[in-house]
PDB file of C-alpha atoms in Angstrom:
ATOM      1  CA  MET A   1      29.507 -30.970  28.964  1.00  0.00           C
ATOM      2  CA  THR A   2      27.732 -34.133  27.756  1.00  0.00           C
ATOM      3  CA  PRO A   3      30.014 -37.250  27.738  1.00  0.00           C
ATOM      4  CA  PRO A   4      30.759 -38.879  24.416  1.00  0.00           C
ATOM      5  CA  GLY A   5      28.116 -41.305  23.299  1.00  0.00           C
ATOM      6  CA  GLU A   6      25.351 -39.588  25.385  1.00  0.00           C
ATOM      7  CA  ARG A   7      22.698 -37.370  23.859  1.00  0.00           C
ATOM      8  CA  ARG A   8      22.326 -33.902  25.131  1.00  0.00           C
ATOM      9  CA  PRO A   9      18.848 -32.939  26.173  1.00  0.00           C
ATOM     10  CA  ALA A  10      16.828 -31.433  23.253  1.00  0.00           C
ATOM     11  CA  SER A  11      16.209 -27.696  23.522  1.00  0.00           C
ATOM     12  CA  SER A  12      12.606 -26.496  23.494  1.00  0.00           C
ATOM     13  CA  THR A  13      13.364 -24.729  20.173  1.00  0.00           C
ATOM     14  CA  ALA A  14      14.637 -27.839  18.512  1.00  0.00           C
ATOM     15  CA  ILE A  15      11.696 -29.813  19.865  1.00  0.00           C
ATOM     16  CA  ALA A  16       9.186 -27.078  18.520  1.00  0.00           C
ATOM     17  CA  ILE A  17      10.807 -26.971  15.072  1.00  0.00           C
ATOM     18  CA  GLY A  18      10.798 -30.819  14.924  1.00  0.00           C
ATOM     19  CA  ALA A  19       7.073 -30.998  15.791  1.00  0.00           C
ATOM     20  CA  GLN A  20       6.354 -28.393  13.059  1.00  0.00           C
ATOM     21  CA  ILE A  21       8.322 -30.293  10.415  1.00  0.00           C
ATOM     22  CA  ARG A  22       6.551 -33.578  11.382  1.00  0.00           C
ATOM     23  CA  HIS A  23       3.102 -31.837  11.540  1.00  0.00           C
ATOM     24  CA  ARG A  24       3.494 -30.234   8.129  1.00  0.00           C
ATOM     25  CA  ARG A  25       4.835 -33.403   6.566  1.00  0.00           C
ATOM     26  CA  GLU A  26       1.869 -35.384   7.873  1.00  0.00           C
ATOM     27  CA  GLN A  27      -0.603 -32.654   6.702  1.00  0.00           C
ATOM     28  CA  ARG A  28       0.747 -33.154   3.110  1.00  0.00           C
ATOM     29  CA  GLY A  29       0.706 -36.927   3.445  1.00  0.00           C
ATOM     30  CA  LEU A  30       4.378 -37.326   2.744  1.00  0.00           C
ATOM     31  CA  SER A  31       6.488 -40.097   4.122  1.00  0.00           C
ATOM     32  CA  SER A  32       9.827 -39.249   5.859  1.00  0.00           C
ATOM     33  CA  ALA A  33      11.727 -40.770   3.009  1.00  0.00           C
ATOM     34  CA  GLU A  34       9.838 -38.622   0.441  1.00  0.00           C
ATOM     35  CA  LEU A  35      10.326 -35.361   2.348  1.00  0.00           C
ATOM     36  CA  ALA A  36      13.942 -36.103   2.961  1.00  0.00           C
ATOM     37  CA  ARG A  37      14.419 -36.782  -0.814  1.00  0.00           C
ATOM     38  CA  ARG A  38      12.596 -33.606  -1.892  1.00  0.00           C
ATOM     39  CA  ALA A  39      14.683 -31.485   0.643  1.00  0.00           C
ATOM     40  CA  GLY A  40      17.959 -33.257  -0.388  1.00  0.00           C
ATOM     41  CA  LEU A  41      18.512 -34.663   3.191  1.00  0.00           C
ATOM     42  CA  GLY A  42      19.298 -38.005   4.520  1.00  0.00           C
ATOM     43  CA  LYS A  43      16.320 -39.906   6.147  1.00  0.00           C
ATOM     44  CA  ALA A  44      18.265 -40.238   9.414  1.00  0.00           C
ATOM     45  CA  THR A  45      18.906 -36.489   9.383  1.00  0.00           C
ATOM     46  CA  LEU A  46      15.236 -35.771   8.983  1.00  0.00           C
ATOM     47  CA  SER A  47      14.266 -38.298  11.671  1.00  0.00           C
ATOM     48  CA  LYS A  48      16.642 -36.553  14.174  1.00  0.00           C
ATOM     49  CA  LEU A  49      15.175 -33.123  13.350  1.00  0.00           C
ATOM     50  CA  GLU A  50      11.565 -34.355  13.715  1.00  0.00           C
ATOM     51  CA  ALA A  51      12.625 -35.880  17.105  1.00  0.00           C
ATOM     52  CA  GLY A  52      14.061 -32.541  18.257  1.00  0.00           C
ATOM     53  CA  TRP A  53      17.559 -33.761  18.376  1.00  0.00           C
ATOM     54  CA  GLY A  54      18.985 -31.936  15.395  1.00  0.00           C
ATOM     55  CA  ASN A  55      20.629 -28.577  15.160  1.00  0.00           C
ATOM     56  CA  PRO A  56      19.612 -27.579  11.582  1.00  0.00           C
ATOM     57  CA  THR A  57      21.174 -24.679   9.619  1.00  0.00           C
ATOM     58  CA  ILE A  58      18.970 -22.010   8.063  1.00  0.00           C
ATOM     59  CA  GLU A  59      19.743 -23.652   4.719  1.00  0.00           C
ATOM     60  CA  THR A  60      18.417 -26.999   5.917  1.00  0.00           C
ATOM     61  CA  LEU A  61      15.299 -25.383   7.304  1.00  0.00           C
ATOM     62  CA  ASP A  62      14.837 -23.434   4.045  1.00  0.00           C
ATOM     63  CA  ALA A  63      15.212 -26.655   1.980  1.00  0.00           C
ATOM     64  CA  LEU A  64      12.488 -28.339   4.117  1.00  0.00           C
ATOM     65  CA  ALA A  65      10.179 -25.308   3.947  1.00  0.00           C
ATOM     66  CA  ILE A  66      10.521 -25.344   0.072  1.00  0.00           C
ATOM     67  CA  ALA A  67       9.863 -29.083  -0.073  1.00  0.00           C
ATOM     68  CA  LEU A  68       6.772 -28.583   2.128  1.00  0.00           C
ATOM     69  CA  ARG A  69       5.775 -25.455   0.152  1.00  0.00           C
ATOM     70  CA  ILE A  70       5.435 -23.248   3.174  1.00  0.00           C
ATOM     71  CA  PRO A  71       7.147 -20.107   4.349  1.00  0.00           C
ATOM     72  CA  LEU A  72      10.282 -20.654   6.371  1.00  0.00           C
ATOM     73  CA  THR A  73       8.781 -18.870   9.293  1.00  0.00           C
ATOM     74  CA  ASP A  74       6.016 -21.448   9.584  1.00  0.00           C
ATOM     75  CA  LEU A  75       8.722 -23.966  10.730  1.00  0.00           C
ATOM     76  CA  LEU A  76       9.847 -21.628  13.449  1.00  0.00           C
ATOM     77  CA  ALA A  77       6.305 -20.965  14.724  1.00  0.00           C
ATOM     78  CA  ARG A  78       5.437 -22.309  18.097  1.00  0.00           C
ATOM     79  CA  ASP A  79       1.885 -21.190  18.188  1.00  0.00           C
ATOM     80  CA  THR A  80       0.140 -24.191  16.489  1.00  0.00           C
ATOM     81  CA  ASP A  81      -2.802 -24.655  18.676  1.00  0.00           C
ATOM     82  CA  PRO A  82      -6.001 -23.881  16.753  1.00  0.00           C
ATOM     83  CA  GLY A  83      -8.038 -23.623  19.904  1.00  0.00           C
ATOM     84  CA  PRO A  84      -9.147 -20.428  21.471  1.00  0.00           C
ATOM     85  CA  VAL A  85      -6.394 -17.838  22.188  1.00  0.00           C
ATOM     86  CA  PHE A  86      -7.177 -15.406  24.895  1.00  0.00           C
ATOM     87  CA  VAL A  87      -5.076 -12.298  25.353  1.00  0.00           C
ATOM     88  CA  PRO A  88      -6.202 -10.363  28.433  1.00  0.00           C
ATOM     89  CA  GLY A  89      -6.400  -6.578  28.194  1.00  0.00           C
ATOM     90  CA  THR A  90      -3.834  -4.466  30.031  1.00  0.00           C
ATOM     91  CA  ASP A  91      -4.186  -1.195  31.906  1.00  0.00           C
ATOM     92  CA  LEU A  92      -2.377   1.986  30.978  1.00  0.00           C
ATOM     93  CA  THR A  93      -1.370   4.977  33.125  1.00  0.00           C
ATOM     94  CA  ASP A  94      -2.832   8.334  32.016  1.00  0.00           C
ATOM     95  CA  GLY A  95      -0.959   9.793  29.088  1.00  0.00           C
ATOM     96  CA  GLU A  96       0.762   6.534  28.137  1.00  0.00           C
ATOM     97  CA  VAL A  97       0.710   5.183  24.551  1.00  0.00           C
ATOM     98  CA  GLY A  98       0.131   1.428  24.462  1.00  0.00           C
ATOM     99  CA  ARG A  99       1.132  -0.799  21.528  1.00  0.00           C
ATOM    100  CA  GLU A 100       0.736  -4.465  22.086  1.00  0.00           C
ATOM    101  CA  LEU A 101       1.310  -7.333  19.621  1.00  0.00           C
ATOM    102  CA  LEU A 102      -1.778  -9.455  20.004  1.00  0.00           C
ATOM    103  CA  ARG A 103      -0.996 -12.370  17.613  1.00  0.00           C
ATOM    104  CA  ARG A 104       1.150 -13.211  14.561  1.00  0.00           C
ATOM    105  CA  ILE A 105      -0.451 -15.504  11.952  1.00  0.00           C
ATOM    106  CA  SER A 106       1.541 -16.902   9.075  1.00  0.00           C
ATOM    107  CA  GLY A 107       0.531 -18.422   5.809  1.00  0.00           C
ATOM    108  CA  GLY A 108       1.162 -16.494   2.431  1.00  0.00           C
ATOM    109  CA  ASN A 109       1.396 -13.356   4.409  1.00  0.00           C
ATOM    110  CA  SER A 110       2.683 -12.699   7.838  1.00  0.00           C
ATOM    111  CA  LEU A 111      -0.160 -11.138   9.840  1.00  0.00           C
ATOM    112  CA  GLU A 112       0.266  -9.227  13.042  1.00  0.00           C
ATOM    113  CA  ILE A 113      -2.555  -7.999  15.126  1.00  0.00           C
ATOM    114  CA  TRP A 114      -1.832  -5.079  17.393  1.00  0.00           C
ATOM    115  CA  ARG A 115      -3.805  -3.017  19.800  1.00  0.00           C
ATOM    116  CA  LEU A 116      -2.897   0.708  19.661  1.00  0.00           C
ATOM    117  CA  ARG A 117      -4.159   2.923  22.416  1.00  0.00           C
ATOM    118  CA  MET A 118      -3.289   6.638  22.234  1.00  0.00           C
ATOM    119  CA  PRO A 119      -4.101   9.399  24.702  1.00  0.00           C
ATOM    120  CA  PRO A 120      -5.438  12.742  23.572  1.00  0.00           C
ATOM    121  CA  GLY A 121      -3.071  15.084  21.804  1.00  0.00           C
ATOM    122  CA  THR A 122      -0.617  12.394  20.702  1.00  0.00           C
ATOM    123  CA  HIS A 123       1.380  12.215  17.514  1.00  0.00           C
ATOM    124  CA  LEU A 124       3.154   9.024  16.437  1.00  0.00           C
ATOM    125  CA  ASP A 125       5.178   8.560  13.238  1.00  0.00           C
ATOM    126  CA  GLY A 126       4.818   5.040  11.753  1.00  0.00           C
ATOM    127  CA  VAL A 127       8.041   3.349  10.575  1.00  0.00           C
ATOM    128  CA  PRO A 128       7.776   2.057   6.949  1.00  0.00           C
ATOM    129  CA  HIS A 129       7.491  -1.736   6.891  1.00  0.00           C
ATOM    130  CA  ALA A 130       8.676  -4.157   4.291  1.00  0.00           C
ATOM    131  CA  THR A 131       7.679  -3.565   0.618  1.00  0.00           C
ATOM    132  CA  GLY A 132       4.153  -4.670  -0.098  1.00  0.00           C
ATOM    133  CA  THR A 133       2.979  -4.452   3.572  1.00  0.00           C
ATOM    134  CA  ILE A 134      -0.615  -3.229   4.085  1.00  0.00           C
ATOM    135  CA  GLU A 135      -1.800  -1.815   7.361  1.00  0.00           C
ATOM    136  CA  HIS A 136      -5.490  -2.096   8.372  1.00  0.00           C
ATOM    137  CA  LEU A 137      -6.760   0.127  11.100  1.00  0.00           C
ATOM    138  CA  LEU A 138     -10.040  -0.473  12.781  1.00  0.00           C
ATOM    139  CA  VAL A 139     -11.018   2.167  15.215  1.00  0.00           C
ATOM    140  CA  SER A 140     -12.769   0.708  18.341  1.00  0.00           C
ATOM    141  CA  SER A 141     -13.385   4.041  20.117  1.00  0.00           C
ATOM    142  CA  GLY A 142     -12.283   7.634  19.902  1.00  0.00           C
ATOM    143  CA  HIS A 143     -11.094   9.683  16.960  1.00  0.00           C
ATOM    144  CA  LEU A 144      -7.845   9.264  15.081  1.00  0.00           C
ATOM    145  CA  THR A 145      -6.161  10.871  11.994  1.00  0.00           C
ATOM    146  CA  ALA A 146      -4.019   8.253  10.315  1.00  0.00           C
ATOM    147  CA  GLY A 147      -2.507   6.878   7.193  1.00  0.00           C
ATOM    148  CA  PRO A 148       0.151   7.936   4.638  1.00  0.00           C
ATOM    149  CA  THR A 149       2.001  11.008   5.936  1.00  0.00           C
ATOM    150  CA  ASP A 150       1.059  12.985   2.837  1.00  0.00           C
ATOM    151  CA  ALA A 151      -2.646  12.147   2.882  1.00  0.00           C
ATOM    152  CA  PRO A 152      -3.917  11.051   6.395  1.00  0.00           C
ATOM    153  CA  THR A 153      -7.672  10.229   6.924  1.00  0.00           C
ATOM    154  CA  ASP A 154      -9.894  11.261   9.845  1.00  0.00           C
ATOM    155  CA  LEU A 155     -11.318   8.133  11.494  1.00  0.00           C
ATOM    156  CA  ARG A 156     -14.053   7.684  13.985  1.00  0.00           C
ATOM    157  CA  SER A 157     -15.292   4.720  16.025  1.00  0.00           C
ATOM    158  CA  GLY A 158     -16.136   1.834  13.616  1.00  0.00           C
ATOM    159  CA  ASP A 159     -14.101   3.160  10.685  1.00  0.00           C
ATOM    160  CA  LEU A 160     -11.649   0.954   8.843  1.00  0.00           C
ATOM    161  CA  LEU A 161      -8.737   2.231   6.881  1.00  0.00           C
ATOM    162  CA  ALA A 162      -6.221   0.087   4.830  1.00  0.00           C
ATOM    163  CA  PHE A 163      -3.111   1.655   3.324  1.00  0.00           C
ATOM    164  CA  ALA A 164       0.346   0.883   2.168  1.00  0.00           C
ATOM    165  CA  GLY A 165       2.457   0.400   5.270  1.00  0.00           C
ATOM    166  CA  ASP A 166       5.723   0.458   3.305  1.00  0.00           C
ATOM    167  CA  ALA A 167       5.724   4.233   3.098  1.00  0.00           C
ATOM    168  CA  PRO A 168       5.951   6.817   5.964  1.00  0.00           C
ATOM    169  CA  HIS A 169       2.619   6.973   7.804  1.00  0.00           C
ATOM    170  CA  VAL A 170       1.306   8.785  10.857  1.00  0.00           C
ATOM    171  CA  TYR A 171      -1.201   8.368  13.700  1.00  0.00           C
ATOM    172  CA  ARG A 172      -2.589  11.440  15.569  1.00  0.00           C
ATOM    173  CA  THR A 173      -5.200  11.974  18.173  1.00  0.00           C
ATOM    174  CA  GLY A 174      -7.039  15.240  18.902  1.00  0.00           C
ATOM    175  CA  PRO A 175      -8.862  16.097  22.186  1.00  0.00           C
ATOM    176  CA  GLU A 176     -10.070  12.502  22.812  1.00  0.00           C
ATOM    177  CA  PRO A 177      -8.137   9.190  23.134  1.00  0.00           C
ATOM    178  CA  ALA A 178      -8.290   6.398  20.553  1.00  0.00           C
ATOM    179  CA  ASP A 179      -8.295   2.608  20.866  1.00  0.00           C
ATOM    180  CA  VAL A 180      -7.446   1.020  17.554  1.00  0.00           C
ATOM    181  CA  THR A 181      -6.919  -2.546  16.229  1.00  0.00           C
ATOM    182  CA  VAL A 182      -4.018  -2.609  13.793  1.00  0.00           C
ATOM    183  CA  VAL A 183      -3.547  -5.561  11.437  1.00  0.00           C
ATOM    184  CA  ILE A 184      -0.282  -5.551   9.529  1.00  0.00           C
ATOM    185  CA  ALA A 185      -0.071  -7.970   6.531  1.00  0.00           C
ATOM    186  CA  SER A 186       3.431  -8.431   5.181  1.00  0.00           C
ATOM    187  CA  PRO A 187       4.329 -10.597   2.233  1.00  0.00           C
ATOM    188  CA  ILE A 188       6.580 -13.497   3.081  1.00  0.00           C
ATOM    189  CA  ILE A 189       9.586 -13.566   0.991  1.00  0.00           C
ATOM    190  CA  SER A 190      10.443 -16.961  -0.280  1.00  0.00           C
TER     191      SER A 190
END
Protein backbone atom coordinates (compact mmCIF):
# COMPACT_ATOMS: atom_id res chain seq x y z
CA MET A 1 0.00 0.00 0.00
CA THR A 2 1.22 3.50 -0.84
CA PRO A 3 1.88 5.64 2.27
CA PRO A 4 -0.35 8.75 2.65
CA GLY A 5 0.98 11.74 0.73
CA GLU A 6 2.93 9.60 -1.77
CA ARG A 7 1.69 9.04 -5.28
CA ARG A 8 1.12 5.55 -6.53
CA PRO A 9 2.92 4.73 -9.78
CA ALA A 10 0.64 5.39 -12.74
CA SER A 11 -0.70 2.35 -14.57
CA SER A 12 0.11 1.88 -18.25
CA THR A 13 -3.62 2.22 -19.00
CA ALA A 14 -3.87 5.57 -17.17
CA ILE A 15 -0.75 6.81 -18.97
CA ALA A 16 -2.11 5.72 -22.38
CA ILE A 17 -5.51 7.36 -21.75
CA GLY A 18 -3.84 10.54 -20.51
CA ALA A 19 -1.66 10.68 -23.62
CA GLN A 20 -4.73 10.25 -25.83
CA ILE A 21 -6.59 13.06 -24.04
CA ARG A 22 -3.61 15.43 -24.37
CA HIS A 23 -2.97 14.41 -28.01
CA ARG A 24 -6.62 14.96 -29.03
CA ARG A 25 -6.82 18.27 -27.12
CA GLU A 26 -3.68 19.54 -28.85
CA GLN A 27 -4.94 18.35 -32.26
CA ARG A 28 -7.98 20.56 -31.76
CA GLY A 29 -5.97 23.54 -30.51
CA LEU A 30 -7.74 23.58 -27.16
CA SER A 31 -6.16 24.79 -23.94
CA SER A 32 -6.47 22.62 -20.84
CA ALA A 33 -8.79 25.23 -19.33
CA GLU A 34 -11.08 25.21 -22.40
CA LEU A 35 -11.31 21.41 -22.57
CA ALA A 36 -11.96 21.21 -18.83
CA ARG A 37 -14.73 23.81 -19.17
CA ARG A 38 -16.35 22.02 -22.13
CA ALA A 39 -16.24 18.67 -20.32
CA GLY A 40 -17.46 20.11 -16.99
CA LEU A 41 -14.25 19.16 -15.17
CA GLY A 42 -11.83 21.06 -12.98
CA LYS A 43 -8.58 22.06 -14.66
CA ALA A 44 -6.60 20.22 -11.95
CA THR A 45 -8.59 17.04 -12.65
CA LEU A 46 -7.84 17.28 -16.36
CA SER A 47 -4.17 17.94 -15.63
CA LYS A 48 -3.99 14.78 -13.48
CA LEU A 49 -5.72 12.73 -16.17
CA GLU A 50 -3.37 13.95 -18.89
CA ALA A 51 -0.39 13.16 -16.68
CA GLY A 52 -1.65 9.59 -16.24
CA TRP A 53 -2.34 9.98 -12.52
CA GLY A 54 -6.11 9.94 -12.59
CA ASN A 55 -8.60 7.14 -12.30
CA PRO A 56 -11.45 8.48 -14.45
CA THR A 57 -14.95 7.07 -14.49
CA ILE A 58 -16.61 6.13 -17.75
CA GLU A 59 -18.80 9.23 -17.31
CA THR A 60 -15.70 11.45 -17.11
CA LEU A 61 -14.15 9.85 -20.19
CA ASP A 62 -17.48 10.15 -22.02
CA ALA A 63 -17.69 13.87 -21.15
CA LEU A 64 -14.15 14.36 -22.50
CA ALA A 65 -14.93 12.41 -25.68
CA ILE A 66 -18.04 14.53 -26.29
CA ALA A 67 -16.10 17.74 -25.65
CA LEU A 68 -13.40 16.56 -28.08
CA ARG A 69 -16.04 15.33 -30.56
CA ILE A 70 -14.54 11.88 -30.87
CA PRO A 71 -15.81 8.38 -30.09
CA LEU A 72 -15.17 7.28 -26.51
CA THR A 73 -13.20 4.31 -27.84
CA ASP A 74 -10.62 6.69 -29.33
CA LEU A 75 -9.59 7.69 -25.79
CA LEU A 76 -9.01 4.05 -24.92
CA ALA A 77 -6.91 3.30 -28.01
CA ARG A 78 -3.24 2.61 -27.42
CA ASP A 79 -2.39 2.28 -31.09
CA THR A 80 -1.64 5.89 -32.05
CA ASP A 81 1.58 5.44 -34.02
CA PRO A 82 0.82 6.36 -37.65
CA GLY A 83 4.02 4.67 -38.77
CA PRO A 84 4.15 1.34 -40.55
CA VAL A 85 2.42 -1.52 -38.77
CA PHE A 86 3.65 -4.99 -39.68
CA VAL A 87 1.68 -8.05 -38.64
CA PRO A 88 3.60 -11.20 -39.54
CA GLY A 89 1.71 -14.10 -41.05
CA THR A 90 1.15 -17.23 -39.01
CA ASP A 91 1.18 -20.90 -39.90
CA LEU A 92 -1.78 -23.24 -39.63
CA THR A 93 -1.93 -26.97 -39.19
CA ASP A 94 -3.82 -28.89 -41.88
CA GLY A 95 -7.59 -28.67 -41.42
CA GLU A 96 -7.43 -25.74 -38.99
CA VAL A 97 -9.61 -22.63 -39.48
CA GLY A 98 -7.63 -19.48 -38.78
CA ARG A 99 -9.24 -16.16 -37.84
CA GLU A 100 -6.91 -13.34 -36.85
CA LEU A 101 -7.74 -9.74 -35.95
CA LEU A 102 -5.12 -7.82 -37.89
CA ARG A 103 -5.96 -4.24 -36.89
CA ARG A 104 -8.71 -2.09 -35.36
CA ILE A 105 -9.09 1.46 -36.62
CA SER A 106 -11.49 3.94 -35.07
CA GLY A 107 -12.89 7.21 -36.28
CA GLY A 108 -16.72 7.51 -37.26
CA ASN A 109 -16.80 3.73 -37.57
CA SER A 110 -14.89 1.08 -35.76
CA LEU A 111 -12.97 -0.89 -38.39
CA GLU A 112 -11.54 -4.31 -37.79
CA ILE A 113 -9.37 -6.08 -40.34
CA TRP A 114 -9.32 -9.85 -40.06
CA ARG A 115 -7.64 -12.62 -41.99
CA LEU A 116 -9.84 -15.69 -42.43
CA ARG A 117 -8.25 -18.90 -43.66
CA MET A 118 -10.54 -21.86 -44.20
CA PRO A 119 -9.57 -25.39 -45.20
CA PRO A 120 -11.54 -27.31 -47.86
CA GLY A 121 -15.06 -28.47 -46.94
CA THR A 122 -15.54 -26.04 -44.04
CA HIS A 123 -18.81 -24.40 -42.96
CA LEU A 124 -18.74 -21.45 -40.56
CA ASP A 125 -21.82 -19.55 -39.33
CA GLY A 126 -21.19 -15.83 -38.82
CA VAL A 127 -22.55 -14.28 -35.65
CA PRO A 128 -24.61 -11.13 -36.36
CA HIS A 129 -22.76 -7.97 -35.35
CA ALA A 130 -24.16 -4.66 -34.05
CA THR A 131 -26.93 -2.96 -36.05
CA GLY A 132 -25.54 -1.10 -39.05
CA THR A 133 -22.39 -3.22 -39.36
CA ILE A 134 -21.12 -3.92 -42.88
CA GLU A 135 -18.74 -6.80 -43.65
CA HIS A 136 -16.37 -6.59 -46.60
CA LEU A 137 -14.76 -9.80 -47.89
CA LEU A 138 -11.81 -9.76 -50.30
CA VAL A 139 -10.79 -13.23 -51.44
CA SER A 140 -7.01 -13.50 -51.70
CA SER A 141 -6.99 -17.09 -52.90
CA GLY A 142 -9.31 -20.02 -53.30
CA HIS A 143 -13.08 -20.19 -53.59
CA LEU A 144 -15.65 -19.24 -50.97
CA THR A 145 -19.43 -19.07 -50.74
CA ALA A 146 -20.35 -16.35 -48.27
CA GLY A 147 -22.77 -13.62 -47.30
CA PRO A 148 -26.28 -13.47 -45.86
CA THR A 149 -27.48 -16.94 -44.87
CA ASP A 150 -30.52 -16.68 -47.15
CA ALA A 151 -28.56 -15.47 -50.22
CA PRO A 152 -24.83 -16.37 -50.16
CA THR A 153 -22.58 -15.45 -53.10
CA ASP A 154 -19.93 -17.58 -54.78
CA LEU A 155 -16.57 -15.77 -54.60
CA ARG A 156 -13.24 -16.49 -56.26
CA SER A 157 -9.77 -15.00 -55.90
CA GLY A 158 -9.92 -11.22 -56.38
CA ASP A 159 -13.68 -10.94 -55.69
CA LEU A 160 -15.03 -8.46 -53.13
CA LEU A 161 -18.37 -8.80 -51.37
CA ALA A 162 -19.91 -6.27 -48.95
CA PHE A 163 -23.05 -7.19 -47.01
CA ALA A 164 -25.00 -6.35 -43.88
CA GLY A 165 -23.15 -8.04 -41.04
CA ASP A 166 -25.95 -7.42 -38.55
CA ALA A 167 -27.93 -10.41 -39.87
CA PRO A 168 -27.06 -14.13 -39.87
CA HIS A 169 -24.37 -14.90 -42.43
CA VAL A 170 -22.29 -17.85 -43.56
CA TYR A 171 -18.86 -18.77 -44.94
CA ARG A 172 -18.37 -22.08 -46.81
CA THR A 173 -15.52 -23.61 -48.76
CA GLY A 174 -15.81 -26.38 -51.32
CA PRO A 175 -12.97 -28.67 -52.42
CA GLU A 176 -10.29 -25.97 -52.14
CA PRO A 177 -9.18 -23.76 -49.22
CA ALA A 178 -9.80 -20.01 -49.07
CA ASP A 179 -7.75 -17.09 -47.75
CA VAL A 180 -9.92 -14.01 -47.20
CA THR A 181 -9.40 -10.49 -45.83
CA VAL A 182 -12.46 -9.44 -43.82
CA VAL A 183 -13.06 -5.79 -42.95
CA ILE A 184 -15.85 -5.23 -40.42
CA ALA A 185 -17.15 -1.64 -40.23
CA SER A 186 -19.35 -1.04 -37.19
CA PRO A 187 -20.98 2.29 -36.37
CA ILE A 188 -19.76 3.89 -33.17
CA ILE A 189 -22.64 4.60 -30.84
CA SER A 190 -22.32 8.02 -29.24
